[in-house]
C-alpha cells in the first residue's frame, strides 16, 4: 500500500516538475518518501534524486550538495547525484550561488572537478547509452573549470574584501519601499500593538538581507560586474535567527526541523517567525537574544516603525487595489489564507470574519504562512475570537481544523500544522488544567461521523500525520471528549487497525500509542508498563519502558530533544528567508 502511494506521489511530482512548479513537486516527492519505510530502496533513491534536481533547478546549491552527499552515502555509484553535486559546487565556486572566500572557492572548484571525473569514470564503466548526455555535461563542466585559475578566484576575493562602496547600501525589503507606494496607515482592526512581533520579523529579515554593492572585474572580458556583500549585521542576524529556530526546534515546541531531520523545512516568513517569537520565547530568552535591540540598531537607517507596519500588513493603497476581488482575488479567508497575504490583510481591513474557514483551508493544503497569520490574529483576540473555539468550528462536512490537518497528504507540512495548532491551543490559556483540556479537545474532537483526527489519518494511511499524532498524545477515540462510541464506529476502527498491523513495527508502535488510554506510555513502543517508566536524561519528557526502547527511539527523538540544533543549515535558512512581496 505504501509503495503504491509513493508511486502515485512520484508521478504527480514529476508532472509538477515538468511544469516548473518545483515547490509542488518537492511536496509530492516528500510525501512519497515519507510513506516508504526503506529510504534506500530503488524507488526511494529515485525520488531523492528527483528532489535534488528540483533543488538544483531552484538555485539552492548548498541544499543540493547536502542532499547529494546523503544519497551518495547510501548509493556511492549514483552518477546523477555526483554530476548534480559537481554542478552545484561549480556554481558556488564561480560566485553564482554564494559569496565565499578565496579558499572556499578553490575548495568548491576542486571538489567539483573530483565529482565530475568520478561521474565520468562510473559512466564509462557502466557503458549505459542512455547516460551519454550526462557524460557530455560533465565533460563540458570540466572544460569550463579548467579555464578558471587562482588568479580568477584571487581577483574576485580581493574585490569582495576591498572594493566596497559604503554609500551604496541595499536591502531586499527596500525594493518594496522603492516603489513609492502610498501607506494606508494604522488600521483599528490591526493596531500596531498587535503587530509587534510581525514588525520585528520584518526588521530581522531586513538585517539578514542588508548588503553592500561591490564591483568585481571579470577576468575573461575585463568588464565590471556588480556583486553584493553581506554586512556584519547579516552575520549577527543569522545568529539571532539560529537562536529563534533552535528554540522552536526543541521540546516542548518541536516546531522546526532540527539538523539531520528528514521532514520538510517550512519557508521562513514574517508570520511564521512572528508565531515563533510570540509563542516560543520566554522573557529570559528575549533578554538573552536581544532581538529588539539588534533590530533597532541594524535597520533604523532602512525602515521606520511606520514602514515596518506597512510592510508587515501590506498596508499600501496600490497593493490593496492590486488584490481587489474584481481582479480575481479572494473574497474570503477560506480562499486567501492558502497563501495570499496581501489579500488576507485586505480582507481583515474590510471586516471579513471567516477565521475558522481560513484556518481550515490553510492547514488542509499545508500553507504554513496562512495558518500562522490566522493563529497570530486569534492569539491577539481579533473580533473577540478565541483560538480553541475557532479550531473546533466545523465546516459543512462536520470537519474541524485538526481534521483538515489530518487530511493533508501532499504538502509535507502536516507535522508542523498539527504541532502549531496544539501549541496555539496550549498557549491560549495560562491555567494548567485548562491547557490540558484545551489540547485534549483540539486533538481528539470527532467529526459528525465519529472519526477523530488520529483515526482519520489511520484510515488514510497517512504515516507522517499518524506519527505526529502519536508524538503529541492524540487518541483514536476519547470518551471524555466525544462520549461513548457507537458500535458501528468501533467495528470500523477495528477494521482499520487490522489493515495497519501488516505495515511493519513502526506503524504498529504508532497505532498502539494511539489506541492506549493511559498517559503513561513508552515513547517508542506505545505500551503502558506496570513499572515506572525511565526518562530521557536530556529533556526528561520522553519516557521508556526499557533501555532497548530508548536506544531504538533515539534515531528520531534526537531531532526533537532539548539538544536539537539547526545551526548546520543556518546559512541556507538565512539565504532562503521569504520576504513580503506586494
XYZ file of C-alpha atoms in Angstrom:
582
model
C 0.000 0.000 0.000
C 2.735 2.482 0.952
C 4.655 1.736 -2.265
C 1.537 2.294 -4.396
C 1.005 5.649 -2.702
C 4.665 6.542 -3.183
C 4.439 5.735 -6.898
C 1.341 7.931 -7.298
C 3.005 10.824 -5.490
C 6.193 10.350 -7.534
C 4.302 10.600 -10.818
C 2.374 13.641 -9.611
C 5.655 15.257 -8.565
C 7.159 14.503 -11.982
C 4.208 16.255 -13.635
C 4.701 19.338 -11.437
C 8.438 19.348 -12.220
C 7.761 19.371 -15.980
C 5.582 22.437 -15.406
C 8.488 24.018 -13.424
C 6.399 24.010 -10.235
C 9.351 22.917 -8.131
C 7.785 23.569 -4.702
C 4.729 21.477 -5.571
C 6.971 18.741 -6.960
C 9.008 18.677 -3.752
C 5.787 18.438 -1.722
C 4.684 15.345 -3.655
C 8.099 13.706 -3.527
C 8.377 14.461 0.194
C 5.059 12.701 0.832
C 6.146 9.773 -1.337
C 9.439 9.410 0.512
C 7.723 9.705 3.892
C 5.458 6.765 3.069
C 8.422 4.448 2.387
C 9.997 2.645 5.327
C 13.235 1.868 3.460
C 14.811 5.144 2.326
C 17.481 3.213 0.374
C 15.208 1.121 -1.847
C 15.365 1.836 -5.620
C 12.114 3.836 -5.561
C 13.310 5.977 -2.636
C 16.657 6.606 -4.356
C 14.844 7.752 -7.498
C 12.590 10.105 -5.522
C 15.564 11.554 -3.624
C 17.423 12.023 -6.921
C 14.439 13.858 -8.408
C 14.294 16.137 -5.359
C 17.972 17.017 -5.797
C 17.283 18.021 -9.397
C 14.442 20.286 -8.219
C 16.746 21.957 -5.682
C 19.328 22.459 -8.444
C 16.722 23.977 -10.775
C 15.688 26.316 -7.941
C 19.285 27.504 -7.439
C 19.559 26.042 -3.913
C 23.132 24.866 -4.395
C 24.021 24.327 -0.722
C 20.965 22.079 -0.362
C 21.968 20.157 -3.495
C 25.408 19.459 -2.008
C 23.895 18.306 1.275
C 21.200 16.026 -0.204
C 23.550 14.577 -2.844
C 26.131 13.724 -0.196
C 23.487 11.910 1.873
C 22.284 9.969 -1.168
C 25.833 9.009 -2.151
C 26.371 7.568 1.312
C 23.557 5.110 0.526
C 24.476 4.610 -3.157
C 28.147 5.581 -3.828
C 27.863 4.915 -7.575
C 24.832 7.096 -8.225
C 26.172 9.047 -11.209
C 23.391 11.646 -11.372
C 23.976 12.717 -7.775
C 27.703 13.109 -8.435
C 27.025 15.232 -11.513
C 24.466 17.409 -9.716
C 26.696 17.889 -6.695
C 29.532 18.836 -9.047
C 27.313 21.352 -10.861
C 26.237 22.896 -7.544
C 29.857 23.178 -6.392
C 30.827 24.752 -9.709
C 28.147 27.405 -9.175
C 29.326 28.012 -5.618
C 32.937 28.313 -6.807
C 32.228 30.771 -9.611
C 30.173 33.107 -7.410
C 26.832 32.351 -8.968
C 25.490 30.828 -5.763
C 27.413 32.264 -2.811
C 29.814 34.918 -1.586
C 32.794 32.878 -0.390
C 36.473 33.452 0.357
C 39.307 32.510 -1.981
C 39.980 29.290 -0.022
C 36.309 28.299 -0.087
C 36.052 28.933 -3.819
C 39.127 26.856 -4.544
C 37.775 24.045 -2.386
C 34.444 24.111 -4.248
C 36.384 24.175 -7.534
C 38.500 21.127 -6.663
C 35.519 19.217 -5.292
C 33.518 19.935 -8.457
C 36.378 18.586 -10.597
C 36.552 15.428 -8.468
C 32.799 14.884 -8.709
C 32.738 15.284 -12.490
C 35.732 12.987 -13.032
C 34.276 10.284 -10.786
C 30.915 10.567 -12.545
C 32.559 10.109 -15.956
C 34.543 7.140 -14.620
C 31.357 5.452 -13.385
C 29.533 6.144 -16.654
C 32.434 4.669 -18.669
C 32.362 1.534 -16.527
C 28.622 1.015 -16.858
C 28.556 1.892 -20.587
C 24.895 2.917 -20.495
C 23.908 4.573 -23.816
C 21.104 6.421 -22.021
C 23.663 8.358 -19.951
C 25.606 9.902 -22.851
C 24.011 13.304 -22.291
C 25.033 13.286 -18.628
C 28.588 12.351 -19.637
C 28.768 15.245 -22.128
C 27.546 17.683 -19.473
C 30.277 16.527 -17.092
C 32.939 16.917 -19.786
C 31.717 20.437 -20.606
C 31.828 21.326 -16.922
C 35.424 20.112 -16.676
C 36.362 22.293 -19.657
C 34.835 25.356 -18.012
C 36.568 24.659 -14.713
C 39.940 24.132 -16.399
C 39.859 27.759 -17.600
C 39.479 29.132 -14.060
C 42.821 29.555 -12.313
C 43.972 31.006 -8.983
C 44.164 34.492 -10.474
C 40.451 34.412 -11.284
C 39.439 33.475 -7.731
C 42.024 35.802 -6.151
C 40.739 38.785 -8.101
C 37.122 38.063 -7.094
C 38.072 37.638 -3.435
C 40.171 40.817 -3.373
C 37.372 42.851 -4.897
C 34.871 41.435 -2.395
C 37.166 42.266 0.523
C 38.484 45.659 -0.545
C 36.395 47.348 -3.260
C 33.473 48.379 -1.047
C 31.369 51.447 -1.652
C 29.924 52.152 1.795
C 27.460 54.695 0.436
C 25.557 52.052 -1.547
C 23.635 50.012 0.984
C 20.656 47.995 -0.240
C 18.103 45.584 1.186
C 15.656 43.231 -0.474
C 12.816 44.797 1.513
C 13.748 48.241 0.212
C 12.652 47.060 -3.213
C 9.162 47.065 -1.715
C 9.670 50.616 -0.477
C 11.397 51.854 -3.643
C 8.068 51.541 -5.493
C 6.947 54.755 -3.719
C 3.654 53.221 -2.635
C 1.037 55.097 -0.618
C 0.763 53.845 3.003
C -2.743 53.245 4.326
C -1.736 53.983 7.900
C -2.656 52.153 11.086
C -5.970 50.289 10.990
C -8.072 49.913 14.187
C -8.653 46.226 13.492
C -4.913 45.530 13.342
C -3.293 48.134 15.634
C 0.487 48.370 15.855
C 0.392 46.940 19.370
C -0.985 43.680 17.966
C 1.688 43.580 15.238
C 4.762 43.914 17.471
C 6.245 40.524 16.560
C 5.423 40.820 12.854
C 7.194 44.190 12.729
C 10.230 42.684 14.465
C 10.215 39.837 11.926
C 10.272 42.398 9.085
C 13.219 44.178 10.677
C 15.108 40.904 11.219
C 14.587 39.988 7.560
C 15.880 43.401 6.540
C 19.012 42.826 8.613
C 19.534 39.412 7.017
C 19.262 40.896 3.539
C 21.274 44.071 4.113
C 24.101 44.182 1.591
C 26.780 46.482 0.162
C 27.371 46.708 -3.561
C 30.888 45.826 -4.745
C 32.487 45.776 -8.169
C 34.097 42.571 -9.423
C 36.286 42.507 -12.527
C 35.538 39.675 -14.931
C 38.985 38.346 -15.897
C 37.847 36.978 -19.264
C 36.012 40.089 -20.522
C 37.595 42.847 -18.446
C 34.135 44.232 -17.663
C 32.974 45.353 -14.226
C 30.300 43.159 -12.651
C 28.252 44.414 -9.698
C 28.119 41.944 -6.815
C 26.822 42.214 -3.260
C 28.481 41.540 0.064
C 26.686 40.994 3.359
C 27.368 43.420 6.193
C 28.199 42.436 9.755
C 24.513 42.914 10.619
C 23.729 39.939 8.378
C 26.032 37.645 10.376
C 24.613 38.838 13.679
C 21.111 38.436 12.276
C 21.919 34.846 11.345
C 22.972 34.168 14.932
C 19.661 35.516 16.247
C 17.723 33.547 13.632
C 19.636 30.461 14.746
C 18.672 31.059 18.379
C 14.991 31.506 17.490
C 14.840 28.424 15.244
C 16.802 26.286 17.716
C 14.367 27.240 20.481
C 11.412 26.376 18.226
C 13.049 23.038 17.309
C 13.407 21.824 20.879
C 10.855 20.269 23.195
C 8.181 21.036 24.118
C 7.640 23.020 20.889
C 9.220 20.872 18.117
C 8.024 23.492 15.593
C 11.070 23.447 13.324
C 13.170 20.564 11.924
C 16.440 20.021 13.771
C 19.619 19.440 11.771
C 19.522 15.944 10.274
C 15.742 15.582 10.381
C 14.159 14.239 7.198
C 10.964 16.302 7.453
C 10.465 19.214 5.096
C 11.667 22.654 6.225
C 8.979 25.358 6.161
C 9.568 28.671 4.372
C 10.801 31.243 6.880
C 8.253 34.015 6.516
C 7.170 37.072 8.506
C 4.164 35.430 10.117
C 5.869 32.119 10.948
C 8.763 33.997 12.581
C 6.214 36.110 14.457
C 4.440 32.948 15.650
C 7.737 31.544 16.941
C 8.618 34.786 18.728
C 5.105 35.236 20.129
C 4.691 31.695 21.495
C 8.133 30.109 21.991
C 10.389 32.765 23.510
C 10.329 33.326 27.259
C 11.166 36.646 28.931
C 14.600 35.218 29.737
C 15.149 34.370 26.061
C 14.129 37.888 24.986
C 16.709 39.391 27.311
C 19.390 36.919 26.244
C 18.831 37.160 22.464
C 18.378 40.983 22.488
C 16.213 40.813 19.369
C 14.591 44.232 19.703
C 17.887 45.993 20.407
C 19.555 44.353 17.429
C 16.680 45.058 15.017
C 16.648 48.721 16.023
C 20.406 49.084 15.543
C 20.570 47.155 12.272
C 17.572 48.615 10.459
C 16.887 52.097 11.853
C 18.574 53.605 8.763
C 16.383 51.496 6.453
C 12.941 51.019 7.984
C 10.920 53.147 10.408
C 8.166 51.720 12.605
C 5.543 53.002 10.161
C 7.331 51.308 7.274
C 7.712 48.035 9.189
C 3.993 48.096 9.996
C 3.051 48.864 6.386
C 5.228 46.044 5.041
C 4.032 43.515 7.646
C 0.375 44.321 6.883
C 0.820 45.015 3.137
C -0.757 48.344 4.052
C -0.404 50.256 0.805
C -3.223 51.660 -1.299
C -1.769 50.350 -4.569
C -1.272 46.847 -3.153
C -4.842 46.751 -1.850
C -6.175 47.842 -5.239
C -3.990 45.261 -6.987
C -5.532 42.498 -4.851
C -9.109 43.564 -5.438
C -11.687 40.763 -5.996
C -12.530 42.440 -9.320
C -9.081 41.287 -10.447
C -9.795 37.690 -9.481
C -8.548 37.778 -5.887
C -10.163 36.152 -2.874
C -13.408 37.298 -1.260
C -12.910 35.344 1.972
C -10.183 33.934 4.204
C -11.176 30.454 3.008
C -9.792 31.473 -0.390
C -6.934 33.783 0.582
C -5.439 32.016 3.634
C -3.956 29.454 1.253
C -1.086 31.861 0.769
C -2.004 35.377 -0.427
C -1.022 37.642 2.469
C -1.956 40.969 0.786
C -5.474 39.580 0.307
C -5.622 38.372 3.916
C -4.859 41.842 5.240
C -7.207 43.490 2.738
C -9.987 41.211 3.999
C -9.049 41.990 7.601
C -9.422 45.721 6.939
C -12.735 45.074 5.195
C -14.105 43.259 8.251
C -14.030 39.656 6.999
C -14.599 37.204 9.883
C -14.486 33.634 8.485
C -11.379 32.861 10.543
C -12.251 29.195 11.089
C -12.710 28.524 7.359
C -9.430 30.295 6.591
C -7.526 28.244 9.169
C -9.108 25.014 7.932
C -8.095 25.654 4.333
C -4.581 26.763 5.296
C -3.791 23.566 7.240
C -5.588 21.315 4.753
C -3.229 22.430 1.985
C -0.153 22.868 4.200
C 0.020 26.654 3.707
C 2.048 27.455 6.811
C 2.160 31.215 6.223
C -1.646 31.345 6.071
C -2.005 29.183 9.185
C 0.496 31.350 11.090
C -1.338 34.513 10.006
C -4.704 33.262 11.326
C -3.249 31.865 14.561
C -1.375 35.111 15.258
C -4.574 37.133 14.809
C -6.580 34.742 17.010
C -3.931 34.886 19.737
C -4.402 38.670 19.658
C -8.160 38.055 20.155
C -9.216 39.771 16.946
C -13.014 40.261 16.818
C -13.100 38.801 20.326
C -12.375 35.344 18.876
C -10.547 32.667 20.889
C -8.163 30.079 19.483
C -9.754 26.847 20.723
C -13.421 27.589 19.865
C -12.350 28.723 16.396
C -10.380 25.487 15.852
C -13.411 23.437 16.928
C -15.813 25.100 14.481
C -16.928 22.600 11.833
C -17.408 23.040 8.110
C -20.399 21.721 6.148
C -18.964 18.176 6.263
C -18.552 18.346 10.037
C -14.743 18.590 9.932
C -12.915 20.920 12.326
C -9.454 22.424 11.841
C -7.464 19.470 13.230
C -9.409 17.090 10.980
C -8.375 19.184 7.977
C -4.731 18.991 9.101
C -5.062 15.191 9.340
C -6.188 15.115 5.702
C -3.102 16.919 4.366
C -1.256 14.207 2.430
C 0.694 16.228 -0.122
C 2.315 19.349 1.316
C 4.909 17.720 3.579
C 3.955 20.207 6.335
C 1.159 18.286 8.082
C 3.510 17.614 11.027
C 4.015 21.355 11.501
C 0.343 22.274 11.072
C -0.662 19.793 13.789
C 2.025 20.978 16.200
C 1.202 24.655 15.586
C -2.479 24.010 16.358
C -1.607 22.101 19.534
C 0.855 24.740 20.673
C -1.555 27.613 19.949
C -4.275 25.835 21.953
C -1.888 25.384 24.867
C -0.563 28.954 24.661
C -4.054 30.468 24.618
C -4.548 29.907 28.368
C -2.303 30.062 31.434
C -4.229 27.695 33.718
C -2.551 24.219 33.642
C -5.869 22.351 33.889
C -7.406 24.431 31.097
C -4.291 23.890 28.963
C -4.575 20.122 29.253
C -8.266 20.092 28.419
C -7.851 22.556 25.525
C -5.140 20.444 23.902
C -7.041 17.210 24.504
C -10.222 18.621 22.983
C -8.499 20.080 19.915
C -6.636 16.802 19.300
C -9.495 14.352 19.826
C -12.770 16.040 18.857
C -14.635 13.739 16.455
C -16.498 14.772 13.311
C -20.160 14.086 12.516
C -19.323 10.503 11.520
C -17.391 9.698 14.703
C -13.915 9.915 13.175
C -11.264 11.611 15.296
C -8.304 13.292 13.533
C -5.990 10.421 14.556
C -8.410 7.777 13.267
C -8.835 9.742 10.023
C -5.054 9.753 9.483
C -5.004 5.976 10.092
C -7.839 5.378 7.623
C -5.892 7.381 5.015
C -2.690 5.520 5.968
C -1.063 8.945 6.227
C 2.067 7.924 8.126
C 3.537 11.434 8.704
C 0.346 12.604 10.431
C -0.026 9.292 12.310
C 3.486 9.705 13.688
C 2.855 13.322 14.706
C -0.454 12.472 16.399
C 1.276 9.693 18.340
C 4.009 12.126 19.441
C 1.576 14.788 20.676
C -0.637 12.323 22.572
C -3.703 12.084 20.321
C -6.050 9.102 20.646
C -8.074 7.040 18.212
C -11.125 7.781 20.307
C -11.582 9.777 23.507
C -14.722 9.000 25.524
C -14.219 12.006 27.769
C -14.403 14.358 24.775
C -16.844 12.544 22.458
C -18.900 10.288 24.728
C -19.394 6.574 24.183
C -18.509 5.378 20.683
C -21.170 3.746 18.526
C -20.827 0.027 17.779
C -20.565 0.703 14.044
C -17.711 3.130 14.663
C -15.833 0.617 16.818
C -16.113 -2.013 14.089
C -14.743 0.470 11.575
C -11.831 1.238 13.895
C -11.011 -2.474 14.345
C -11.036 -2.998 10.578
C -8.631 -0.096 10.036
C -6.296 -1.372 12.765
C -6.151 -4.826 11.176
C -5.042 -3.256 7.899
C -2.311 -1.311 9.682
C -0.997 -4.327 11.620
C 0.638 -5.661 8.460
C 2.613 -2.476 7.744
C 5.635 -3.090 9.993
C 6.875 -2.398 13.501
C 6.995 1.408 13.240
C 3.325 1.646 12.220
C 2.355 -0.913 14.884
C 4.059 1.201 17.558
C 2.226 4.328 16.376
C -1.188 2.662 16.357
C -0.524 1.082 19.766
C 0.239 4.513 21.208
C -2.910 5.956 19.610
C -5.077 3.120 20.963
C -3.786 3.402 24.529
C -5.939 5.149 27.107
C -3.168 5.842 29.666
C -0.996 8.931 29.562
C 1.992 6.989 30.956
C 3.211 5.366 27.751
C 6.572 4.315 26.406
C 7.572 6.922 23.805
C 8.806 4.193 21.456
C 6.611 1.098 21.712
C 3.453 2.832 22.971
C 2.915 0.313 25.780
C 1.865 1.166 29.314
C 4.065 -0.965 31.623
C 3.406 -1.723 35.267
C 6.806 -0.500 36.435
C 7.885 3.133 36.466
C 8.993 4.498 33.095
C 12.551 5.744 32.514
C 13.022 9.366 31.390
C 15.319 10.841 28.731
C 18.350 12.288 30.527
C 18.403 15.446 28.372
C 14.804 16.652 28.043
C 13.178 14.499 30.798
C 9.993 14.421 28.696
C 10.372 11.254 26.614
C 9.724 8.114 28.671
C 10.694 4.487 28.022
C 9.829 1.082 29.400
C 13.390 -0.192 28.798
C 16.845 0.841 27.672
C 16.293 -1.061 24.426
C 13.278 1.111 23.543
C 15.235 4.275 24.345
C 18.099 3.186 22.085
C 15.762 2.358 19.186
C 13.846 5.622 19.589
C 16.919 7.880 19.721
C 17.250 7.970 15.926
C 14.060 10.042 15.817
C 13.985 11.545 19.297
C 17.295 13.377 18.864
C 15.618 15.744 16.401
C 13.090 16.975 18.982
C 15.096 16.630 22.206
C 16.385 19.636 24.154
C 19.751 19.079 22.457
C 18.244 19.608 18.973
C 20.083 22.199 16.853
C 19.580 23.840 13.477
C 22.901 25.659 13.114
C 24.344 23.359 10.418
C 21.771 24.690 7.949
C 21.868 28.267 9.202
C 23.334 29.813 6.042
C 20.756 28.024 3.909
C 17.880 29.170 6.127
C 19.131 32.754 6.201
C 19.528 32.863 2.418
C 16.023 31.447 1.882
C 14.045 33.783 4.084
C 10.878 34.663 2.198
C 10.405 38.435 2.455
C 6.959 40.016 1.910
C 6.012 40.892 -1.668
C 3.293 43.251 -2.949
